[in-house]
């Protein structure tokens, strides 16, 4: 059987399915502590029910459109169960009578019901057991995206099949040598997708109820280049696959020939790499990149068993630096919160994690995390040139507080004495709007286009429901980016755009037009961005900067792109 989804990280893979088990998820949910009094937990539960209903409705319509009426009917019955007061009322009752979290109430009621259905002598009722479990999984995921199906240790070469994966799960699975990933839900600009691309793990998403469709151990062929997933492929399908690509192909092309990033009219640009895992560092010389524009250190933390010490972090940073020679290196302080957290951390779980304690705000509240990382970076900074990036900087107030804390840790009294250059990630609209006040207090700025777009447009980068609204082609996003680039250039402050959106070659021309000369992209986008730079003359794109104030819709921006930016030669 072949299914069609969305390939989010290129490559192909073949292996046996490792299906992530829902019962372990419910067991983990029972242990979750309440975040507030009963009314708060009931409100959280109701929000999760509403969200699951919308999600199921979407899955059902998706299947109905593909004329899979049988499967669509299953989801119709799931929706009916969610609307059934007999199903939800016992959860609310449990919350009113004992100090439970909404997660624990769901897990208890769902596990009881599951057992009741399983013990029925009638097969039709036994089938209901799986439905109940599936709804329980959806509700728990909706309540707490950080909670996952326990400590799964897949064997090397497996294809992970799950409803969704967190970045930290993917990091752990990658270390076990998994071959590919197939999930129901994952946004193209989510950290899980970014990481899969960085690690070269083929990933296909958008397959409804995939963990209920593929049985444990079934052979699965994943073609993330086309988005096709073949369950139990026939011998000739496997032969074709072996014939046209090497097994478990990764995303960097082995025959890539490095070339300088110079536009046809002679303007030299910088194309840096975003690293998620220290093991990716050799890719910089493989691709001939100009250095590392963003080392997302949080994924290194996710692969550790405990908080790394200053010594451990230093060794990792030094190893990355040793791959670069004298090339520029930008290391970001850990950006935990929202969807990223190491498995050993217990951070406060906010109602809206993307607007909660995240990035530098979390670090300022947690000296125990900030200090060892800064000590490690300071040690490296005394040995080679280094820029340390502040994640999710919001305001000048936070910048001053951060600088003071960094100076304290490094034993100096002002920024100019820090053993590294200080860079600000510009990804919160406030920081972008305050750019002219921020610039005198930093040595570099890096525009995090994924988050800047998310926060400016109120569209979660990780939420497939609003994927089309997370659109950097909105003129307001481009105008804000233009303002940051112009201000930085006027202040002679280096400015880079990083993030997955910076790797979209359609945006490359627009960013060049707005004056950007430094791009930092993941290795999966590197070649396309380099090609775009080498085929777009600055003279040809400059007009866009003059037109931008008049453009009112993303459609008008796209029209301009269509008319003026020739696609780069293949
Ligand atoms: C961004 O937000 O664009 C960025 C580079 O940071 P991250 O993707 O790691 O959040
Ligand atoms: Mg970001």
Coordinates of C-alpha atoms and ligand atoms in Angstrom, one line a residue:
X1 CA 0.0 0.0 0.0
X2 CA 1.3 3.5 -0.9
X3 CA 0.4 6.6 1.0
X4 CA 1.1 10.2 0.0
X5 CA 2.2 12.8 2.5
X6 CA 4.5 15.8 2.6
X7 CA 8.3 15.3 2.4
X8 CA 9.8 17.7 5.0
X9 CA 13.4 16.4 5.0
X10 CA 14.7 14.9 1.7
X11 CA 16.2 11.5 1.1
X12 CA 14.9 8.0 1.0
X13 CA 15.0 5.2 3.5
X14 CA 13.9 1.6 3.9
X15 CA 13.5 -0.3 7.2
X16 CA 11.2 -1.9 9.7
X17 CA 8.6 0.2 11.4
X18 CA 9.1 1.1 15.0
X19 CA 5.6 2.3 16.1
X20 CA 5.6 4.6 19.1
X21 CA 3.3 3.1 21.7
X22 CA 0.3 5.1 23.1
X23 CA -0.1 3.2 26.3
X24 CA 3.3 4.4 27.5
X25 CA 2.2 7.9 26.8
X26 CA -0.9 7.5 29.0
X27 CA 1.3 6.0 31.7
X28 CA 3.5 9.1 31.5
X29 CA 0.5 11.4 31.6
X30 CA -0.7 10.0 34.9
X31 CA 2.4 11.4 36.6
X32 CA 1.9 15.0 35.4
X33 CA 1.3 17.5 38.2
X34 CA -1.6 20.0 37.9
X35 CA -0.7 23.5 36.7
X36 CA -3.4 25.2 38.8
X37 CA -6.7 24.6 40.6
X38 CA -9.5 22.4 39.3
X39 CA -11.1 25.1 37.3
X40 CA -7.9 25.8 35.4
X41 CA -7.4 22.1 34.7
X42 CA -11.0 21.8 33.5
X43 CA -10.5 24.8 31.2
X44 CA -7.3 23.1 29.8
X45 CA -9.2 19.9 29.2
X46 CA -12.0 21.7 27.4
X47 CA -9.6 23.5 25.2
X48 CA -7.8 20.2 24.4
X49 CA -11.2 18.6 23.5
X50 CA -12.0 21.5 21.2
X51 CA -8.7 21.3 19.5
X52 CA -8.8 17.5 19.1
X53 CA -12.3 17.8 17.5
X54 CA -11.1 20.4 15.0
X55 CA -8.0 18.2 14.3
X56 CA -10.2 15.1 13.7
X57 CA -12.6 17.0 11.6
X58 CA -9.7 18.0 9.3
X59 CA -8.4 14.4 9.2
X60 CA -11.9 13.2 8.3
X61 CA -12.4 15.7 5.5
X62 CA -8.9 14.9 4.2
X63 CA -9.8 11.3 3.9
X64 CA -13.2 11.9 2.5
X65 CA -11.6 14.0 -0.3
X66 CA -9.4 11.0 -1.1
X67 CA -12.5 8.9 -1.4
X68 CA -11.5 6.7 1.6
X69 CA -15.0 6.7 3.1
X70 CA -14.3 3.7 5.3
X71 CA -11.4 5.4 7.1
X72 CA -13.3 8.8 7.2
X73 CA -16.1 7.1 9.1
X74 CA -13.7 6.0 11.8
X75 CA -12.8 9.6 12.5
X76 CA -16.4 10.5 12.4
X77 CA -17.0 8.1 15.3
X78 CA -14.0 9.6 17.1
X79 CA -15.5 13.0 16.9
X80 CA -18.9 11.6 18.1
X81 CA -17.1 10.1 21.1
X82 CA -15.4 13.4 22.0
X83 CA -18.8 15.1 21.9
X84 CA -20.3 12.5 24.1
X85 CA -20.8 13.9 27.6
X86 CA -20.5 10.4 29.0
X87 CA -16.9 10.3 27.8
X88 CA -15.7 13.8 28.9
X89 CA -17.9 14.1 32.1
X90 CA -15.9 11.5 34.1
X91 CA -12.7 13.4 33.4
X92 CA -14.2 16.6 34.6
X93 CA -15.6 14.8 37.6
X94 CA -12.2 13.4 38.4
X95 CA -10.7 16.9 38.3
X96 CA -13.4 18.2 40.6
X97 CA -12.9 15.5 43.2
X98 CA -9.1 15.1 43.3
X99 CA -6.1 17.4 42.7
X100 CA -5.2 16.0 39.3
X101 CA -3.8 17.5 36.1
X102 CA -6.0 17.4 33.0
X103 CA -3.4 15.0 31.5
X104 CA -3.7 12.6 34.4
X105 CA -7.6 12.7 34.3
X106 CA -7.6 11.9 30.6
X107 CA -5.1 9.1 31.1
X108 CA -7.1 7.5 34.0
X109 CA -10.5 7.6 32.3
X110 CA -9.1 6.5 28.9
X111 CA -7.1 3.6 30.4
X112 CA -10.2 2.4 32.4
X113 CA -12.5 2.6 29.3
X114 CA -9.8 0.9 27.2
X115 CA -9.7 -2.0 29.6
X116 CA -13.5 -2.2 29.8
X117 CA -13.8 -2.4 26.0
X118 CA -11.0 -4.9 25.7
X119 CA -12.7 -7.3 28.2
X120 CA -16.0 -7.3 26.1
X121 CA -16.8 -10.6 24.4
X122 CA -18.2 -8.8 21.3
X123 CA -15.5 -8.1 18.6
X124 CA -17.2 -4.8 17.6
X125 CA -16.8 -3.5 21.2
X126 CA -13.3 -4.7 21.4
X127 CA -12.5 -2.6 18.3
X128 CA -13.7 0.4 20.3
X129 CA -10.7 -0.1 22.6
X130 CA -8.3 1.1 20.0
X131 CA -10.5 4.2 19.2
X132 CA -10.6 5.2 22.8
X133 CA -6.8 4.9 23.1
X134 CA -6.3 7.0 20.0
X135 CA -8.5 9.7 21.3
X136 CA -6.7 9.6 24.6
X137 CA -3.4 10.1 22.7
X138 CA -4.8 13.1 20.8
X139 CA -6.0 14.7 24.0
X140 CA -2.8 14.2 25.9
X141 CA -0.8 15.6 22.9
X142 CA -3.1 18.6 22.8
X143 CA -2.6 19.2 26.4
X144 CA 1.1 18.9 26.5
X145 CA 3.1 18.6 23.4
X146 CA 6.2 17.9 25.4
X147 CA 4.8 14.6 26.8
X148 CA 5.7 11.6 24.7
X149 CA 5.5 7.9 24.5
X150 CA 8.1 7.1 27.1
X151 CA 11.7 6.0 26.6
X152 CA 11.6 4.2 23.3
X153 CA 14.9 2.9 22.2
X154 CA 14.7 2.0 18.5
X155 CA 17.2 -0.2 16.8
X156 CA 19.5 1.2 14.1
X157 CA 17.9 1.2 10.7
X158 CA 14.3 1.5 11.9
X159 CA 11.6 3.8 10.4
X160 CA 10.0 5.7 13.3
X161 CA 6.2 5.8 12.9
X162 CA 4.4 8.2 15.3
X163 CA 1.6 10.8 15.6
X164 CA 4.4 13.4 16.1
X165 CA 7.9 13.7 17.5
X166 CA 9.5 16.4 19.6
X167 CA 13.0 17.7 18.7
X168 CA 14.5 15.9 21.7
X169 CA 13.0 12.6 20.7
X170 CA 14.4 13.0 17.2
X171 CA 17.8 13.8 18.7
X172 CA 17.7 10.6 20.8
X173 CA 16.4 8.5 17.9
X174 CA 19.0 9.9 15.5
X175 CA 21.8 8.8 17.9
X176 CA 20.3 5.2 17.7
X177 CA 20.8 5.4 13.9
X178 CA 17.2 5.5 12.7
X179 CA 16.8 5.5 9.0
X180 CA 13.7 7.6 8.5
X181 CA 10.6 9.1 10.1
X182 CA 6.9 9.0 9.2
X183 CA 4.5 11.1 11.2
X184 CA 0.9 12.4 11.1
X185 CA 1.7 16.0 12.3
X186 CA 4.8 18.1 11.8
X187 CA 5.1 21.7 10.4
X188 CA 7.7 22.3 7.7
X189 CA 9.4 25.0 9.8
X190 CA 9.1 23.2 13.2
X191 CA 12.3 22.4 15.0
X192 CA 11.7 18.7 14.4
X193 CA 11.7 19.3 10.7
X194 CA 14.7 21.6 10.9
X195 CA 16.6 19.0 12.9
X196 CA 15.6 16.1 10.5
X197 CA 17.0 18.2 7.6
X198 CA 20.2 19.0 9.6
X199 CA 20.7 15.4 10.5
X200 CA 19.9 14.2 7.0
X201 CA 17.0 12.0 8.2
X202 CA 14.2 11.6 5.6
X203 CA 10.9 12.7 7.1
X204 CA 7.4 12.5 5.6
X205 CA 4.5 14.1 7.5
X206 CA 0.8 14.7 6.9
X207 CA -0.3 11.0 7.0
X208 CA -3.6 10.7 9.1
X209 CA -3.6 8.1 11.8
X210 CA -0.3 6.7 10.5
X211 CA 0.6 5.0 13.9
X212 CA -2.8 3.1 13.7
X213 CA -2.1 2.1 10.0
X214 CA 1.4 0.7 10.1
X215 CA 2.0 -2.3 12.4
X216 CA 5.2 -2.7 14.4
X217 CA 7.9 -4.4 12.4
X218 CA 6.3 -3.9 9.0
X219 CA 8.8 -3.1 6.2
X220 CA 8.4 0.5 5.1
X221 CA 9.9 2.4 2.2
X222 CA 10.1 6.2 2.7
X223 CA 10.6 8.5 -0.2
X224 CA 10.7 11.9 1.3
X225 CA 11.7 13.5 -2.0
X226 CA 8.2 12.7 -3.3
X227 CA 6.4 12.3 0.0
X228 CA 5.5 8.7 -0.8
X229 CA 5.4 6.0 1.9
X230 CA 5.1 2.4 0.8
X231 CA 4.0 -0.1 3.4
X232 CA 5.4 -3.6 2.9
X233 CA 6.8 -2.8 -0.6
X234 CA 7.0 -5.4 -3.3
X235 CA 10.4 -6.8 -4.4
X236 CA 10.3 -4.9 -7.6
X237 CA 9.6 -1.6 -5.8
X238 CA 12.6 -2.2 -3.7
X239 CA 14.7 -3.1 -6.7
X240 CA 13.7 0.2 -8.4
X241 CA 14.6 2.1 -5.2
X242 CA 18.0 0.5 -5.0
X243 CA 18.5 1.2 -8.6
X244 CA 17.8 4.9 -8.6
X245 CA 19.4 5.9 -5.3
X246 CA 21.8 4.6 -2.7
X247 CA 20.1 3.1 0.3
X248 CA 19.1 5.5 3.1
X249 CA 20.3 8.5 1.1
X250 CA 21.1 11.6 3.1
X251 CA 20.4 15.1 2.1
X252 CA 23.9 16.4 1.2
X253 CA 24.7 15.6 -2.4
X254 CA 28.1 13.9 -2.5
X255 CA 29.0 15.4 -5.9
X256 CA 28.5 19.0 -4.8
X257 CA 31.2 21.3 -6.0
X258 CA 31.8 24.3 -3.8
X259 CA 31.9 27.7 -5.4
X260 CA 32.0 31.3 -4.1
X261 CA 28.8 33.1 -3.5
X262 CA 29.1 36.0 -6.0
X263 CA 26.3 37.6 -7.9
X264 CA 26.6 37.9 -11.8
X265 CA 27.3 41.6 -11.3
X266 CA 30.2 40.9 -8.9
X267 CA 28.7 41.4 -5.4
X268 CA 30.2 38.9 -3.0
X269 CA 27.9 37.4 -0.4
X270 CA 28.4 35.2 2.6
X271 CA 26.6 31.9 2.9
X272 CA 27.0 30.4 6.3
X273 CA 25.6 27.2 7.7
X274 CA 23.1 26.6 10.5
X275 CA 24.3 23.7 12.7
X276 CA 22.0 21.8 15.0
X277 CA 24.3 18.9 15.9
X278 CA 28.0 19.3 16.5
X279 CA 28.6 16.2 14.2
X280 CA 27.5 18.4 11.3
X281 CA 30.5 20.7 11.6
X282 CA 32.6 18.9 8.9
X283 CA 29.8 19.8 6.4
X284 CA 31.1 23.4 6.5
X285 CA 34.3 22.5 4.6
X286 CA 32.5 19.9 2.5
X287 CA 30.2 22.5 1.1
X288 CA 32.8 25.3 1.1
X289 CA 30.5 27.4 3.4
X290 CA 31.8 30.7 4.8
X291 CA 31.4 29.5 8.4
X292 CA 28.7 28.9 10.9
X293 CA 26.1 31.6 11.2
X294 CA 24.0 29.8 13.9
X295 CA 25.0 26.8 16.0
X296 CA 21.7 25.9 17.8
X297 CA 23.3 24.5 21.0
X298 CA 20.0 23.2 22.4
X299 CA 20.2 20.0 20.4
X300 CA 23.5 19.1 21.9
X301 CA 21.9 19.4 25.4
X302 CA 19.0 17.2 24.3
X303 CA 21.4 14.4 23.5
X304 CA 23.0 14.6 27.0
X305 CA 21.9 12.6 30.0
X306 CA 22.2 15.6 32.4
X307 CA 22.9 19.3 32.1
X308 CA 26.4 19.4 30.5
X309 CA 29.2 20.9 32.7
X310 CA 31.2 23.9 31.4
X311 CA 34.1 21.5 30.6
X312 CA 31.8 19.2 28.6
X313 CA 30.3 22.1 26.6
X314 CA 33.7 23.6 26.0
X315 CA 35.0 20.3 24.5
X316 CA 32.0 20.2 22.1
X317 CA 32.4 23.9 21.1
X318 CA 36.1 23.4 20.6
X319 CA 35.5 20.4 18.4
X320 CA 33.2 22.4 16.2
X321 CA 35.7 25.3 16.1
X322 CA 38.5 22.9 15.1
X323 CA 36.5 22.0 12.0
X324 CA 36.3 25.6 10.9
X325 CA 39.8 26.8 11.1
X326 CA 39.6 30.6 11.1
X327 CA 36.0 30.8 9.6
X328 CA 33.4 32.8 11.6
X329 CA 31.6 30.9 14.3
X330 CA 28.3 32.1 15.9
X331 CA 27.1 30.0 18.8
X332 CA 23.7 30.7 20.3
X333 CA 23.0 30.5 24.0
X334 CA 20.4 27.7 24.5
X335 CA 16.9 28.6 23.3
X336 CA 14.9 26.4 25.6
X337 CA 11.1 26.7 26.1
X338 CA 8.3 26.4 23.5
X339 CA 8.9 23.1 21.8
X340 CA 12.5 22.6 22.9
X341 CA 13.7 21.2 26.2
X342 CA 16.1 18.6 27.2
X343 CA 14.5 15.4 28.6
X344 CA 16.0 15.9 32.1
X345 CA 14.7 19.5 32.5
X346 CA 11.5 20.3 34.3
X347 CA 10.6 23.8 33.1
X348 CA 7.4 25.5 34.1
X349 CA 4.8 24.6 31.4
X350 CA 3.0 27.7 30.3
X351 CA -0.5 27.9 28.9
X352 CA 1.0 29.2 25.7
X353 CA 4.6 27.9 25.5
X354 CA 5.7 30.1 22.6
X355 CA 4.8 33.2 24.6
X356 CA 6.1 31.8 27.9
X357 CA 9.5 31.5 29.5
X358 CA 11.6 30.9 26.5
X359 CA 15.1 31.8 25.2
X360 CA 17.0 34.5 27.1
X361 CA 14.1 35.0 29.5
X362 CA 14.4 31.5 30.7
X363 CA 18.2 31.8 31.0
X364 CA 18.0 35.0 33.0
X365 CA 15.7 33.0 35.4
X366 CA 18.1 30.0 35.5
X367 CA 21.6 30.9 36.4
X368 CA 22.4 27.2 36.8
X369 CA 21.9 26.8 33.0
X370 CA 23.3 30.2 31.9
X371 CA 26.6 30.1 33.9
X372 CA 28.2 26.9 32.7
X373 CA 27.4 27.6 29.1
X374 CA 28.8 31.2 29.3
X375 CA 31.9 29.8 31.0
X376 CA 32.4 27.3 28.2
X377 CA 31.9 30.0 25.5
X378 CA 34.2 32.4 27.3
X379 CA 37.0 29.8 27.3
X380 CA 36.6 29.3 23.6
X381 CA 36.3 33.0 23.0
X382 CA 39.8 33.5 24.6
X383 CA 41.2 31.1 22.0
X384 CA 39.5 32.2 18.8
X385 CA 37.1 34.8 17.5
X386 CA 33.6 33.9 18.5
X387 CA 30.2 35.6 18.4
X388 CA 27.7 34.5 21.1
X389 CA 24.0 35.0 20.0
X390 CA 21.3 35.9 22.5
X391 CA 18.1 33.9 21.6
X392 CA 14.7 35.6 21.6
X393 CA 15.9 39.0 22.7
X394 CA 12.8 41.1 23.2
X395 CA 13.9 44.6 24.5
X396 CA 16.7 46.9 25.3
X397 CA 15.9 46.3 29.0
X398 CA 16.6 42.6 28.5
X399 CA 19.7 43.3 26.5
X400 CA 21.1 45.4 29.4
X401 CA 20.3 42.8 31.9
X402 CA 21.8 40.1 29.8
X403 CA 25.0 42.0 29.2
X404 CA 25.3 42.7 33.0
X405 CA 24.9 39.0 33.7
X406 CA 27.4 37.9 31.1
X407 CA 30.0 40.4 32.4
X408 CA 29.4 39.1 35.9
X409 CA 30.1 35.5 34.8
X410 CA 33.1 36.5 32.8
X411 CA 34.5 38.7 35.5
X412 CA 34.5 42.0 33.5
X413 CA 32.7 45.2 33.8
X414 CA 31.5 46.1 30.3
X415 CA 30.6 44.5 27.0
X416 CA 33.8 45.5 25.3
X417 CA 35.8 43.4 27.8
X418 CA 33.8 40.2 27.1
X419 CA 35.9 37.5 25.7
X420 CA 33.5 37.1 22.7
X421 CA 31.5 39.4 20.4
X422 CA 27.9 39.8 21.5
X423 CA 25.2 39.2 18.9
X424 CA 21.4 39.6 19.2
X425 CA 18.9 37.3 17.5
X426 CA 16.2 39.6 16.1
X427 CA 13.2 37.4 16.1
X428 CA 10.7 39.2 18.5
X429 CA 9.0 42.1 16.7
X430 CA 9.8 44.4 19.6
X431 CA 13.5 43.9 19.1
X432 CA 13.1 44.5 15.4
X433 CA 11.2 47.7 16.1
X434 CA 13.8 48.8 18.6
X435 CA 16.7 47.9 16.3
X436 CA 18.2 51.4 16.3
X437 CA 18.4 51.5 20.1
X438 CA 19.8 48.0 20.3
X439 CA 22.5 48.3 17.7
X440 CA 24.9 50.5 19.7
X441 CA 25.0 47.7 22.4
X442 CA 25.8 44.7 20.2
X443 CA 28.5 43.6 17.9
X444 CA 26.3 41.7 15.4
X445 CA 22.6 41.0 14.7
X446 CA 21.1 37.9 13.2
X447 CA 17.5 37.9 12.1
X448 CA 15.7 34.7 13.0
X449 CA 13.1 34.8 10.2
X450 CA 11.1 31.8 11.4
X451 CA 10.3 33.3 14.8
X452 CA 10.0 36.9 13.6
X453 CA 7.4 35.8 11.1
X454 CA 5.6 33.7 13.7
X455 CA 5.4 36.5 16.2
X456 CA 4.6 39.2 13.8
X457 CA 1.9 37.3 12.0
X458 CA 0.5 35.4 15.1
X459 CA 0.9 32.2 13.2
X460 CA 2.6 29.3 15.0
X461 CA 5.4 28.0 12.9
X462 CA 4.8 24.5 14.2
X463 CA 1.1 24.4 13.7
X464 CA 0.0 22.8 10.4
X465 CA -3.4 24.4 10.7
X466 CA -1.9 27.9 10.2
X467 CA 0.9 26.9 7.9
X468 CA -0.2 29.1 5.1
X469 CA -0.4 32.1 7.4
X470 CA 3.2 31.7 8.5
X471 CA 4.3 33.6 5.4
X472 CA 7.5 35.7 5.2
X473 CA 6.3 37.0 1.8
X474 CA 3.8 39.2 3.7
X475 CA 5.0 42.8 2.9
X476 CA 4.9 43.7 6.7
X477 CA 7.5 41.0 7.4
X478 CA 9.7 42.1 4.6
X479 CA 9.4 45.8 5.6
X480 CA 10.5 45.0 9.1
X481 CA 13.4 42.9 7.9
X482 CA 14.4 45.7 5.5
X483 CA 14.4 48.1 8.4
X484 CA 16.7 45.9 10.5
X485 CA 19.1 45.3 7.5
X486 CA 19.2 49.1 6.7
X487 CA 19.7 50.1 10.3
X488 CA 22.5 47.5 10.8
X489 CA 24.3 48.5 7.6
X490 CA 24.1 52.2 8.5
X491 CA 25.6 51.3 11.9
X492 CA 28.3 49.2 10.2
X493 CA 27.0 46.2 12.3
X494 CA 27.2 42.8 10.6
X495 CA 23.7 41.5 9.9
X496 CA 22.7 38.0 8.8
X497 CA 19.3 36.3 8.2
X498 CA 19.1 32.8 9.5
X499 CA 16.3 30.3 10.0
X500 CA 14.6 27.9 7.6
X501 CA 12.8 30.7 5.8
X502 CA 16.2 32.2 4.9
X503 CA 16.8 29.0 3.0
X504 CA 13.9 29.6 0.6
X505 CA 15.6 30.5 -2.7
X506 CA 12.5 32.6 -3.7
X507 CA 13.3 34.9 -0.7
X508 CA 17.0 35.1 -1.5
X509 CA 16.4 37.6 -4.3
X510 CA 14.1 39.7 -2.1
X511 CA 16.6 39.7 0.7
X512 CA 19.4 40.7 -1.7
X513 CA 17.2 43.5 -2.9
X514 CA 16.8 44.7 0.7
X515 CA 20.6 44.9 1.1
X516 CA 21.3 41.6 2.8
X517 CA 24.7 40.1 2.0
X518 CA 25.0 37.4 4.6
X519 CA 22.7 34.3 4.7
X520 CA 22.8 31.5 7.2
X521 CA 20.9 28.4 6.1
X522 CA 20.7 24.7 6.8
X523 CA 22.7 22.3 4.7
X524 CA 19.6 21.1 2.9
X525 CA 19.0 24.6 1.5
X526 CA 22.6 25.5 1.0
X527 CA 22.9 24.6 -2.6
X528 CA 19.6 26.3 -3.7
X529 CA 20.5 29.6 -1.9
X530 CA 24.0 29.5 -3.4
X531 CA 22.6 28.9 -6.9
X532 CA 20.1 31.8 -6.4
X533 CA 22.9 34.2 -5.4
X534 CA 25.1 33.1 -8.4
X535 CA 22.2 33.8 -10.8
X536 CA 20.6 37.0 -9.5
X537 CA 22.2 40.3 -10.2
X538 CA 21.8 43.0 -7.6
X539 CA 20.9 45.4 -10.4
X540 CA 18.1 43.1 -11.4
X541 CA 16.5 42.8 -8.0
X542 CA 17.1 46.3 -6.6
X543 CA 13.8 47.7 -7.9
X544 CA 12.0 45.5 -5.3
X545 CA 13.3 47.7 -2.4
X546 CA 11.6 50.7 -4.0
X547 CA 8.4 48.9 -4.8
X548 CA 8.1 47.3 -1.3
X549 CA 6.3 50.3 0.4
X550 CA 3.5 50.1 -2.2
X551 CA 3.0 46.3 -2.0
X552 CA 0.0 45.4 0.2
X553 CA -0.4 41.7 0.0
X554 CA 1.7 38.6 -0.1
X555 CA 0.1 37.9 -3.5
X556 CA 1.5 41.1 -4.9
X557 CA 5.0 40.1 -3.5
X558 CA 4.7 36.7 -5.2
X559 CA 3.6 38.3 -8.4
X560 CA 6.8 40.5 -8.4
X561 CA 8.9 37.4 -7.7
X562 CA 7.2 35.6 -10.6
X563 CA 7.8 38.5 -13.0
X564 CA 11.3 39.5 -12.0
X565 CA 13.2 36.7 -10.4
X566 CA 14.3 34.2 -13.0
X567 CA 14.5 30.8 -11.5
X568 CA 18.1 29.7 -11.0
X569 CA 19.4 27.3 -13.5
X570 CA 19.0 23.7 -12.3
Ligands
LIG1 C1 14.5 31.5 13.7 O1 13.6 31.7 14.5 O2 14.5 31.9 12.5 C2 15.8 30.9 14.2 C3 16.9 31.0 13.4 O3 15.8 30.3 15.4 P1 15.2 28.8 15.6 O4 14.7 28.4 14.2 O5 16.2 28.0 16.2 O6 14.0 29.1 16.5
LIG2 MG1 14.1 31.3 16.6

